[in-house]
PDB file of C-alpha atoms and ligand atoms in Angstrom:
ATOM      1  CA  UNK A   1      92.922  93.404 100.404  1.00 98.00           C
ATOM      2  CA  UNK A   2      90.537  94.591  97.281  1.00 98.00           C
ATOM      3  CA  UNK A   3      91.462  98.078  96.399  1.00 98.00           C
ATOM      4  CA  UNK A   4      89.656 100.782  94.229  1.00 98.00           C
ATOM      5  CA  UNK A   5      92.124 103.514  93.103  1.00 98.00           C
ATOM      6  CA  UNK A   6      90.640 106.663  91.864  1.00 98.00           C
ATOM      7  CA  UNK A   7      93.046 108.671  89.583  1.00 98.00           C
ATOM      8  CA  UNK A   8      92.358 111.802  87.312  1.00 97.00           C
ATOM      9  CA  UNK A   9      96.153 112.328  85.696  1.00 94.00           C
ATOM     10  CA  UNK A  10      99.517 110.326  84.822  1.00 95.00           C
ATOM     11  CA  UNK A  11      99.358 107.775  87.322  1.00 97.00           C
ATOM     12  CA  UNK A  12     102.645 107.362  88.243  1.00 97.00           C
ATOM     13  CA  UNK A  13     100.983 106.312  92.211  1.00 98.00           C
ATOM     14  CA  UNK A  14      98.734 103.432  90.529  1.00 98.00           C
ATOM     15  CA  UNK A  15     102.162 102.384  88.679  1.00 97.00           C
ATOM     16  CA  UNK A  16     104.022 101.913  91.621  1.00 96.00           C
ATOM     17  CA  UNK A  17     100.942 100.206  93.703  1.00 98.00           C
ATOM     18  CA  UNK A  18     100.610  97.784  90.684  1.00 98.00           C
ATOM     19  CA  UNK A  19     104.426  97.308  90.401  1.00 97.00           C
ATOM     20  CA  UNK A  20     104.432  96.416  94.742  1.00 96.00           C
ATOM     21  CA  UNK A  21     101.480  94.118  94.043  1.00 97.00           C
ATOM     22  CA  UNK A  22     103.004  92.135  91.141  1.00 97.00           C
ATOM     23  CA  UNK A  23     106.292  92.246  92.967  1.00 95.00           C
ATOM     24  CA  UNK A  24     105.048  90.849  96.322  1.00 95.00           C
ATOM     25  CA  UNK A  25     105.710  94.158  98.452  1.00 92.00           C
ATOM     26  CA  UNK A  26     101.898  95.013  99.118  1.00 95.00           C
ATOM     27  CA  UNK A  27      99.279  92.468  99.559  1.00 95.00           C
ATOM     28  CA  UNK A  28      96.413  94.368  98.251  1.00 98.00           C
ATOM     29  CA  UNK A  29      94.634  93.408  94.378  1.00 98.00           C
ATOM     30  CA  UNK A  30      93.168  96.366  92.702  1.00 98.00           C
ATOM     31  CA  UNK A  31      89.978  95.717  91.515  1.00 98.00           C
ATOM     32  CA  UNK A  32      89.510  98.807  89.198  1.00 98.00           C
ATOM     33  CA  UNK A  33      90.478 102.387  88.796  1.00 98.00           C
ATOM     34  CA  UNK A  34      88.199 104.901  88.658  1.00 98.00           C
ATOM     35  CA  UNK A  35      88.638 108.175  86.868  1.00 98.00           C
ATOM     36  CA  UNK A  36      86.907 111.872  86.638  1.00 98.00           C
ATOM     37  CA  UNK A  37      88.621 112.369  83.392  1.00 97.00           C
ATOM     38  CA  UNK A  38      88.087 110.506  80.568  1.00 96.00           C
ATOM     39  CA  UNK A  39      92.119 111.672  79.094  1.00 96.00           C
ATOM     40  CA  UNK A  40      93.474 110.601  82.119  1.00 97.00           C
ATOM     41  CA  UNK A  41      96.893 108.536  81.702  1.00 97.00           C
ATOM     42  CA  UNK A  42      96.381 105.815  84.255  1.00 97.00           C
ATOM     43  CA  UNK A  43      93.385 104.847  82.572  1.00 98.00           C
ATOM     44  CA  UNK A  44      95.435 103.776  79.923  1.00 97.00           C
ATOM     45  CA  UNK A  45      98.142 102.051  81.869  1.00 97.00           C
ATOM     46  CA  UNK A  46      95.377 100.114  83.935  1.00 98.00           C
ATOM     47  CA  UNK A  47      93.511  98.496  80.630  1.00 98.00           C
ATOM     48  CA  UNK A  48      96.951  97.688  79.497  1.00 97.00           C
ATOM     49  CA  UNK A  49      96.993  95.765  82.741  1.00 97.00           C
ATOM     50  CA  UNK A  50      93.595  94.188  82.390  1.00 97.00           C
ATOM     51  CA  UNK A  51      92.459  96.454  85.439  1.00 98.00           C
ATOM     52  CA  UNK A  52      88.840  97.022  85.179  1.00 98.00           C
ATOM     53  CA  UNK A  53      88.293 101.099  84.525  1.00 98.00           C
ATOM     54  CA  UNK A  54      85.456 103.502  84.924  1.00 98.00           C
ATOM     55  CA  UNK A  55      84.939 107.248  84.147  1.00 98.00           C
ATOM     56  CA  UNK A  56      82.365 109.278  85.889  1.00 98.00           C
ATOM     57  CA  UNK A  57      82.938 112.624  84.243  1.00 97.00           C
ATOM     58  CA  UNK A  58      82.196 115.811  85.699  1.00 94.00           C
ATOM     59  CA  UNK A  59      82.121 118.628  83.198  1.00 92.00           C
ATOM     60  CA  UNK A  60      80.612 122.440  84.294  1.00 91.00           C
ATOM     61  CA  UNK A  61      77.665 122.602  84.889  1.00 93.00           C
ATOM     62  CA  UNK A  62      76.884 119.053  85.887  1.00 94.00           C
ATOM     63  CA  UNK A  63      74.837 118.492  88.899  1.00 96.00           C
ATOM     64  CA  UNK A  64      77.159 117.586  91.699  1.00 96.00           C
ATOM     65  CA  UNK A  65      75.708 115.493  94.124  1.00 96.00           C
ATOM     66  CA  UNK A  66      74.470 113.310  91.123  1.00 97.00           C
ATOM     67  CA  UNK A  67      78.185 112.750  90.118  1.00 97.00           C
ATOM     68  CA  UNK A  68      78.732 112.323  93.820  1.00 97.00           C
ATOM     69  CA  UNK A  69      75.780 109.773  94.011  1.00 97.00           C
ATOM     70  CA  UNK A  70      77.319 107.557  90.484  1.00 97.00           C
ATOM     71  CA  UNK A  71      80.797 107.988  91.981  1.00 98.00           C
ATOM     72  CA  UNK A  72      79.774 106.255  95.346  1.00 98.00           C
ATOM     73  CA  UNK A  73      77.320 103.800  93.607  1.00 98.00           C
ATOM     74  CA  UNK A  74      80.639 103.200  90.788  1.00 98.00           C
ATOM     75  CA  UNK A  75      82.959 102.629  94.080  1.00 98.00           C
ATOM     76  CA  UNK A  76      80.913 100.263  95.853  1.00 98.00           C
ATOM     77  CA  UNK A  77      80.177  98.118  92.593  1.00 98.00           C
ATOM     78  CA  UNK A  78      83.172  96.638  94.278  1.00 98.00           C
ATOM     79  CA  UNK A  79      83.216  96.185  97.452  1.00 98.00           C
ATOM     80  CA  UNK A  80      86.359  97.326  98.185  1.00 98.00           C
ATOM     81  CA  UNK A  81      88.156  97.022 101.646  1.00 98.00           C
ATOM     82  CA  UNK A  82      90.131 100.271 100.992  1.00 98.00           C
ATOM     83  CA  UNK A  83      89.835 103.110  98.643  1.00 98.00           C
ATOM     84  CA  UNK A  84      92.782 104.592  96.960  1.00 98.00           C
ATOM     85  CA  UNK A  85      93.197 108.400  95.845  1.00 98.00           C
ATOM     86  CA  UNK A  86      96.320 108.297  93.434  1.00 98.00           C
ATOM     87  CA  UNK A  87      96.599 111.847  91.933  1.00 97.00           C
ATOM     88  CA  UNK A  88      92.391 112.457  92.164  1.00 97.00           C
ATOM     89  CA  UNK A  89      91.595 116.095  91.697  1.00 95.00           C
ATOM     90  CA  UNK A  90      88.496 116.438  92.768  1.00 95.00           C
ATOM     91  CA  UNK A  91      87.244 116.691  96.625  1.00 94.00           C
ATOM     92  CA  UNK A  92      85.027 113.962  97.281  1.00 96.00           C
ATOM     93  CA  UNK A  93      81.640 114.558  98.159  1.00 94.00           C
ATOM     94  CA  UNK A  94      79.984 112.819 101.138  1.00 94.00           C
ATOM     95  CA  UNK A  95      78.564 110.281  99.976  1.00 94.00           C
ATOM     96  CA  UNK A  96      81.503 108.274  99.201  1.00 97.00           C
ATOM     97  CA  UNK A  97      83.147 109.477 102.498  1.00 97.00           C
ATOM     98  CA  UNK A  98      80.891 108.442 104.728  1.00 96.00           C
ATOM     99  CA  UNK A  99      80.225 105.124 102.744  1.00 97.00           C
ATOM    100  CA  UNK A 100      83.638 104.562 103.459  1.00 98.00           C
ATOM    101  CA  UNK A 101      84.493 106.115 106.425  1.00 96.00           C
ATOM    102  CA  UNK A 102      88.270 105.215 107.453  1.00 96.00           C
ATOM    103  CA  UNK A 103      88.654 103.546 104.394  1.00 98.00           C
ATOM    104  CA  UNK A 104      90.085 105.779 101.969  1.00 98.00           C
ATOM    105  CA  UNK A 105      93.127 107.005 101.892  1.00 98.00           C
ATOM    106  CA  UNK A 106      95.234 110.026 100.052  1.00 98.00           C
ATOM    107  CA  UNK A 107      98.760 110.662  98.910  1.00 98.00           C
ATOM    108  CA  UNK A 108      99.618 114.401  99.160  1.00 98.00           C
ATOM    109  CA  UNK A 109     102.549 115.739  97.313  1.00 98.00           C
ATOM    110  CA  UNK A 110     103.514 117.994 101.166  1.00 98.00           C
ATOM    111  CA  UNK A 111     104.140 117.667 104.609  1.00 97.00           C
ATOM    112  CA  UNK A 112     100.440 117.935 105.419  1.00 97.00           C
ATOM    113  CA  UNK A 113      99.011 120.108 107.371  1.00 98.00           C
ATOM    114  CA  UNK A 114     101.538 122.915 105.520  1.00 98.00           C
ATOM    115  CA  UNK A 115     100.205 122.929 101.831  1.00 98.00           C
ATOM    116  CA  UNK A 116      96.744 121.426 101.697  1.00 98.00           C
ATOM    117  CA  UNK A 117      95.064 121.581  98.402  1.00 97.00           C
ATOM    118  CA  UNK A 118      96.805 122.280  94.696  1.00 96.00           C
ATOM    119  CA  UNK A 119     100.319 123.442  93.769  1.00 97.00           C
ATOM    120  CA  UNK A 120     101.722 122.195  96.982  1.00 98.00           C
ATOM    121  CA  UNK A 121     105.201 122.046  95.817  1.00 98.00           C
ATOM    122  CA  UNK A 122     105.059 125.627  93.959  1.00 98.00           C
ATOM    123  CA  UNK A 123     103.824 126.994  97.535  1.00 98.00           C
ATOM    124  CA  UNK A 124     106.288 125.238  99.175  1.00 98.00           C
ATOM    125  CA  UNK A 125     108.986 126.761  97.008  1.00 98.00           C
ATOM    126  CA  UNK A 126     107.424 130.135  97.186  1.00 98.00           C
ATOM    127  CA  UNK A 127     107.268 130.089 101.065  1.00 98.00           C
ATOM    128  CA  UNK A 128     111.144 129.713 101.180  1.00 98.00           C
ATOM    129  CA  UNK A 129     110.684 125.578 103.022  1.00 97.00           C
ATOM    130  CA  UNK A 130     113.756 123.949 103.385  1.00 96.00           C
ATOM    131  CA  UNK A 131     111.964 120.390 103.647  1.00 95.00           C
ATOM    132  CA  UNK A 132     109.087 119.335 102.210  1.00 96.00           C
ATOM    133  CA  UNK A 133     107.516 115.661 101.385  1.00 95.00           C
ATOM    134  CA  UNK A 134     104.373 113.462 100.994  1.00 96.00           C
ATOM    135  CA  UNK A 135     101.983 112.569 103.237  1.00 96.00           C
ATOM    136  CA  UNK A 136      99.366 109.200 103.012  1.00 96.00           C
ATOM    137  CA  UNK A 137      96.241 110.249 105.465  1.00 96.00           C
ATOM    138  CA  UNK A 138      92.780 109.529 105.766  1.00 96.00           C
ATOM    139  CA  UNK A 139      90.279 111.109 103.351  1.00 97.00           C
ATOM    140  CA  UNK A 140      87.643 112.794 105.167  1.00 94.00           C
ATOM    141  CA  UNK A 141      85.256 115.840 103.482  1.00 90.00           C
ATOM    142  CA  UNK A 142      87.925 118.656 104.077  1.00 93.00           C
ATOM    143  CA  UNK A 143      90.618 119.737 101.578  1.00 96.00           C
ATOM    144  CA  UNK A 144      93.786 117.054 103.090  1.00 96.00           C
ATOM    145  CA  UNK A 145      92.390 117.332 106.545  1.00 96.00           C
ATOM    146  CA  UNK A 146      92.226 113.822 107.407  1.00 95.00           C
ATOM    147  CA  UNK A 147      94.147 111.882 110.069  1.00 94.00           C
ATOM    148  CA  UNK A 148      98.144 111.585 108.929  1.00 93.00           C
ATOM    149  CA  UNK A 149      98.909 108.110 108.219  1.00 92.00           C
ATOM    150  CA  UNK A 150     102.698 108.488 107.223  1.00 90.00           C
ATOM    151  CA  UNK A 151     104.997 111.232 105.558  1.00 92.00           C
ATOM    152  CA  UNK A 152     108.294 111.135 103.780  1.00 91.00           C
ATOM    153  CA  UNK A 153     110.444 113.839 103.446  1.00 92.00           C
ATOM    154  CA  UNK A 154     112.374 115.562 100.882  1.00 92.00           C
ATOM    155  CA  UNK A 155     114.483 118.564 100.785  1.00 93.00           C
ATOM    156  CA  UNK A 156     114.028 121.866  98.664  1.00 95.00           C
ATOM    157  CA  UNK A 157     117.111 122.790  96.883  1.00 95.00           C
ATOM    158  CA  UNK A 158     117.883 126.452  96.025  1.00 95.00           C
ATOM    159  CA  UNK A 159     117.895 125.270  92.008  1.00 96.00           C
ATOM    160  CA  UNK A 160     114.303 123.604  92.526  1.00 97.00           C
ATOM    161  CA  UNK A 161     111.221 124.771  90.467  1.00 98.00           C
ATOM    162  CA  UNK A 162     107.649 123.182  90.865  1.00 97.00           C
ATOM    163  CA  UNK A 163     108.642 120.562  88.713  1.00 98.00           C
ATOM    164  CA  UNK A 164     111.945 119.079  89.723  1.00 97.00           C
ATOM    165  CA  UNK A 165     110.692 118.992  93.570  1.00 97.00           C
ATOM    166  CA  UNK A 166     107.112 117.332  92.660  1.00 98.00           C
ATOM    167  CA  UNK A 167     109.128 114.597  91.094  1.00 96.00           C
ATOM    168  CA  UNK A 168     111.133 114.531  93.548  1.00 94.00           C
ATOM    169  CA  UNK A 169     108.434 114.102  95.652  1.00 95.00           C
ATOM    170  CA  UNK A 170     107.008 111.909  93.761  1.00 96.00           C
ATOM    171  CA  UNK A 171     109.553 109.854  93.919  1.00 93.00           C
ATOM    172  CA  UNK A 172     109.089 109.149  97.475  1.00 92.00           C
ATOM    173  CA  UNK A 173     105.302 108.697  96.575  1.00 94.00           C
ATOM    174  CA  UNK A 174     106.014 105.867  94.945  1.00 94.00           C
ATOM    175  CA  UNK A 175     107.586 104.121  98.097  1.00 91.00           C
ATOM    176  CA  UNK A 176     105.170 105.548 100.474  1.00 93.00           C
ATOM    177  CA  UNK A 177     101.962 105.046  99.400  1.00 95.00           C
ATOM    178  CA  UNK A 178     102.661 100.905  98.700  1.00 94.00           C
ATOM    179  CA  UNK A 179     103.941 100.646 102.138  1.00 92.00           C
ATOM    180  CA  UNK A 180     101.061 101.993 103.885  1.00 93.00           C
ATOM    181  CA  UNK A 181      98.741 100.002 101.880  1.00 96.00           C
ATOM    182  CA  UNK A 182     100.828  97.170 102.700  1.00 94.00           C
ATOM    183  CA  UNK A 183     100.860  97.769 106.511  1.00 92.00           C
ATOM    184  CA  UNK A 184      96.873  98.363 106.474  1.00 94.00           C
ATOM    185  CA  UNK A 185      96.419  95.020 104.504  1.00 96.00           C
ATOM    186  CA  UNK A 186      98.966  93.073 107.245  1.00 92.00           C
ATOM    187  CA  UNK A 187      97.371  94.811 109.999  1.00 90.00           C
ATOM    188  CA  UNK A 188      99.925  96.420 111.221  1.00 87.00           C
ATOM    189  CA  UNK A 189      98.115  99.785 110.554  1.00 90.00           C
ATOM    190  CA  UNK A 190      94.563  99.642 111.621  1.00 91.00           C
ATOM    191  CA  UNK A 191      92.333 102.810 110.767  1.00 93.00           C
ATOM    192  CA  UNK A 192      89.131 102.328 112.592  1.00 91.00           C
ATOM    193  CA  UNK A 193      88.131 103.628 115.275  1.00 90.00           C
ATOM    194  CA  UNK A 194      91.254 105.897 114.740  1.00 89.00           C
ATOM    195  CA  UNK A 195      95.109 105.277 112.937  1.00 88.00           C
ATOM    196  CA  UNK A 196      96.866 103.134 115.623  1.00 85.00           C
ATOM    197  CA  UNK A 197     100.157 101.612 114.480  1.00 79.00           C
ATOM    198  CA  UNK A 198     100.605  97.911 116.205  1.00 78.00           C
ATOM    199  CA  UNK A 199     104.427  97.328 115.356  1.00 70.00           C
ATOM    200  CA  UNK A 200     106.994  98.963 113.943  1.00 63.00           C
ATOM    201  CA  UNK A 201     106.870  99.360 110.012  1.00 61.00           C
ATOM    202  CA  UNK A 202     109.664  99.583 107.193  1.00 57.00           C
ATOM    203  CA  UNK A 203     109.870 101.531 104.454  1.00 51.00           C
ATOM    204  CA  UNK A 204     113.061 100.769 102.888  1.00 43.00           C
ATOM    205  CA  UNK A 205     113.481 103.636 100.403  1.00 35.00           C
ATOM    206  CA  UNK A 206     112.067 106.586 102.906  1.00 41.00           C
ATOM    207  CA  UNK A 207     112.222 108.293 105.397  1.00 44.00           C
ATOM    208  CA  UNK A 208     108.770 107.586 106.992  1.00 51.00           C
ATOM    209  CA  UNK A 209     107.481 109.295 110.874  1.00 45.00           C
ATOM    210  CA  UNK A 210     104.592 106.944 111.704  1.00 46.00           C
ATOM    211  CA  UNK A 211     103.514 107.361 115.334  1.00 44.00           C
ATOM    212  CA  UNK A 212     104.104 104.111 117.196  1.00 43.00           C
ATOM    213  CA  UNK A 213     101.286 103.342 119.647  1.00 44.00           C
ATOM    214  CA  UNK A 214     102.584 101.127 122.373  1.00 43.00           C
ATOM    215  CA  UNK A 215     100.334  97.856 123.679  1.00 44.00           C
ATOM    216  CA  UNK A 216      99.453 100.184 126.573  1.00 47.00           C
ATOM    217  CA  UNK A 217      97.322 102.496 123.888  1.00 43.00           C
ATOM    218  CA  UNK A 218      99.110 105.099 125.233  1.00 44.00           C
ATOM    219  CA  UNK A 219     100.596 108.037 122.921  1.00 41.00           C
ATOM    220  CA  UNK A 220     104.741 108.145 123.345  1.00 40.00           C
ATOM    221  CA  UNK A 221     105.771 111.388 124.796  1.00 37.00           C
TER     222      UNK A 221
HETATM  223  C1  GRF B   1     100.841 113.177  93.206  1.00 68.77           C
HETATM  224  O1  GRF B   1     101.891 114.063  93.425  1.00 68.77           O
HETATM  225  C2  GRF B   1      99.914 113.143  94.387  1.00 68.77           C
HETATM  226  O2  GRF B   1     100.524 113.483  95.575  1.00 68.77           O
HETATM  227  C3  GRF B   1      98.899 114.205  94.058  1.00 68.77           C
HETATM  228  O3  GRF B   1      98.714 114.096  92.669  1.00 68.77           O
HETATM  229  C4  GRF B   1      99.921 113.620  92.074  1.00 68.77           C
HETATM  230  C5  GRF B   1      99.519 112.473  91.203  1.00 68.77           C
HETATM  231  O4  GRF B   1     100.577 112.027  90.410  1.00 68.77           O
HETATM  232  N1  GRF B   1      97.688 114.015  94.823  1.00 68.77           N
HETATM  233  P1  GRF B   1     100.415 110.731  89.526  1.00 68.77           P
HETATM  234  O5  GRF B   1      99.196 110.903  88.632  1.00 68.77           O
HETATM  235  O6  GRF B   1     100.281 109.554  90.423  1.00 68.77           O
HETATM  236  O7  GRF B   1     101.694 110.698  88.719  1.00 68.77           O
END
């Protein structure tokens, strides 16, 4: 399955999708990464890897629905089954979304739907959680609204800070968003017309919640 991962920091998520590729746990081939920020880490990490990269920089002042426009026309240069958002800051505009409508999917450093949008493990912390997570869902034009695909979880110690529980969070990232990919290129998860999981998936290093839809279609109780 071609993939186009759009990044804008370390990349730790493309890392770990590269490492299941080359390792045989996630049949998927990344065509290119794709970055709003020309600094961005993973840009770095995918040259070194011979991965194709692109910037399509958005500075103040820019007109947006240009940078939407050369973002969508960037992302379709390669015809990519699914579209990856690995640590991409920005909120994608609709072009792009409706282009690739249940085709692109997120990794959220929360239990979505607690903790959309930035700083979800400082809010988490700060509204006393015991458990938080990740979550891999559907992009669609909201802030994290999209369908839930899969979530990990990961408890919040007393001693945490923003830091030590994002990478512990991450962590589970790294597991998560390879296996999802995985399932979608294996069928096993199909996205359109809506998420509907066929058989039952493994995720050997988390603790993953998918919703099992049985051959009758029907939701389990
Ligand atoms: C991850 O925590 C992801 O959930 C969020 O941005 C972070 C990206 O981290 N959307 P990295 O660049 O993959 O290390």
């Amino acid at each position: 399955m071609k993939l186009v991962v759009l990044v804008s920091g370390t990349g730790s998520n493309l890392r770990a999708l590269a490492d299941a590729i080359d390792g045989s746990r996630c049949g998927a081939h990344i065509a290119a990464v794709v970055s709003d920020k020309r600094s961005a880490k993973a840009l770095s990490f995918a040259t070194d890897r011979g991965i194709p990269t692109h910037v399509v920089p958005l500075r103040r002042g820019d007109d947006r629905d240009a940078w939407n426009r050369t973002l969508e026309q960037t992302v379709a240069g390669y015809d990519p089954e699914l579209v990856v958002l690995a640590g991409f800051m920005r909120v994608l505009g609709e072009p792009l979304v409706r282009r690739f409508a249940r085709r692109i999917v997120n990794v959220h450093p929360a239990l979505l739907p607690s903790f959309p949008g930035v700083d979800a493990p400082s809010r988490a912390i700060a509204a006393g959680v015991r458990v938080s997570g990740c979550t891999v869902h559907l992009v669609d034009e909201g802030v994290d609204t999209g369908p839930i695909l899969a979530q990990a979880a990961v408890p919040v110690l007393p001693t945490d800070d923003r830091d030590s529980l994002h990478e512990r969070i991450r962590a589970q990232e790294h597991a998560l968003l390879p296996a999802v990919v995985d399932w979608i290129s294996r069928g096993i998860l199909s996205l359109d017309p809506a998420p509907a999981l066929h058989a039952e998936a493994s995720a050997d290093a988390c603790l993953v919640s998918p919703r099992l839809v049985p051959p009758s279609g029907n939701e389990p109780q």
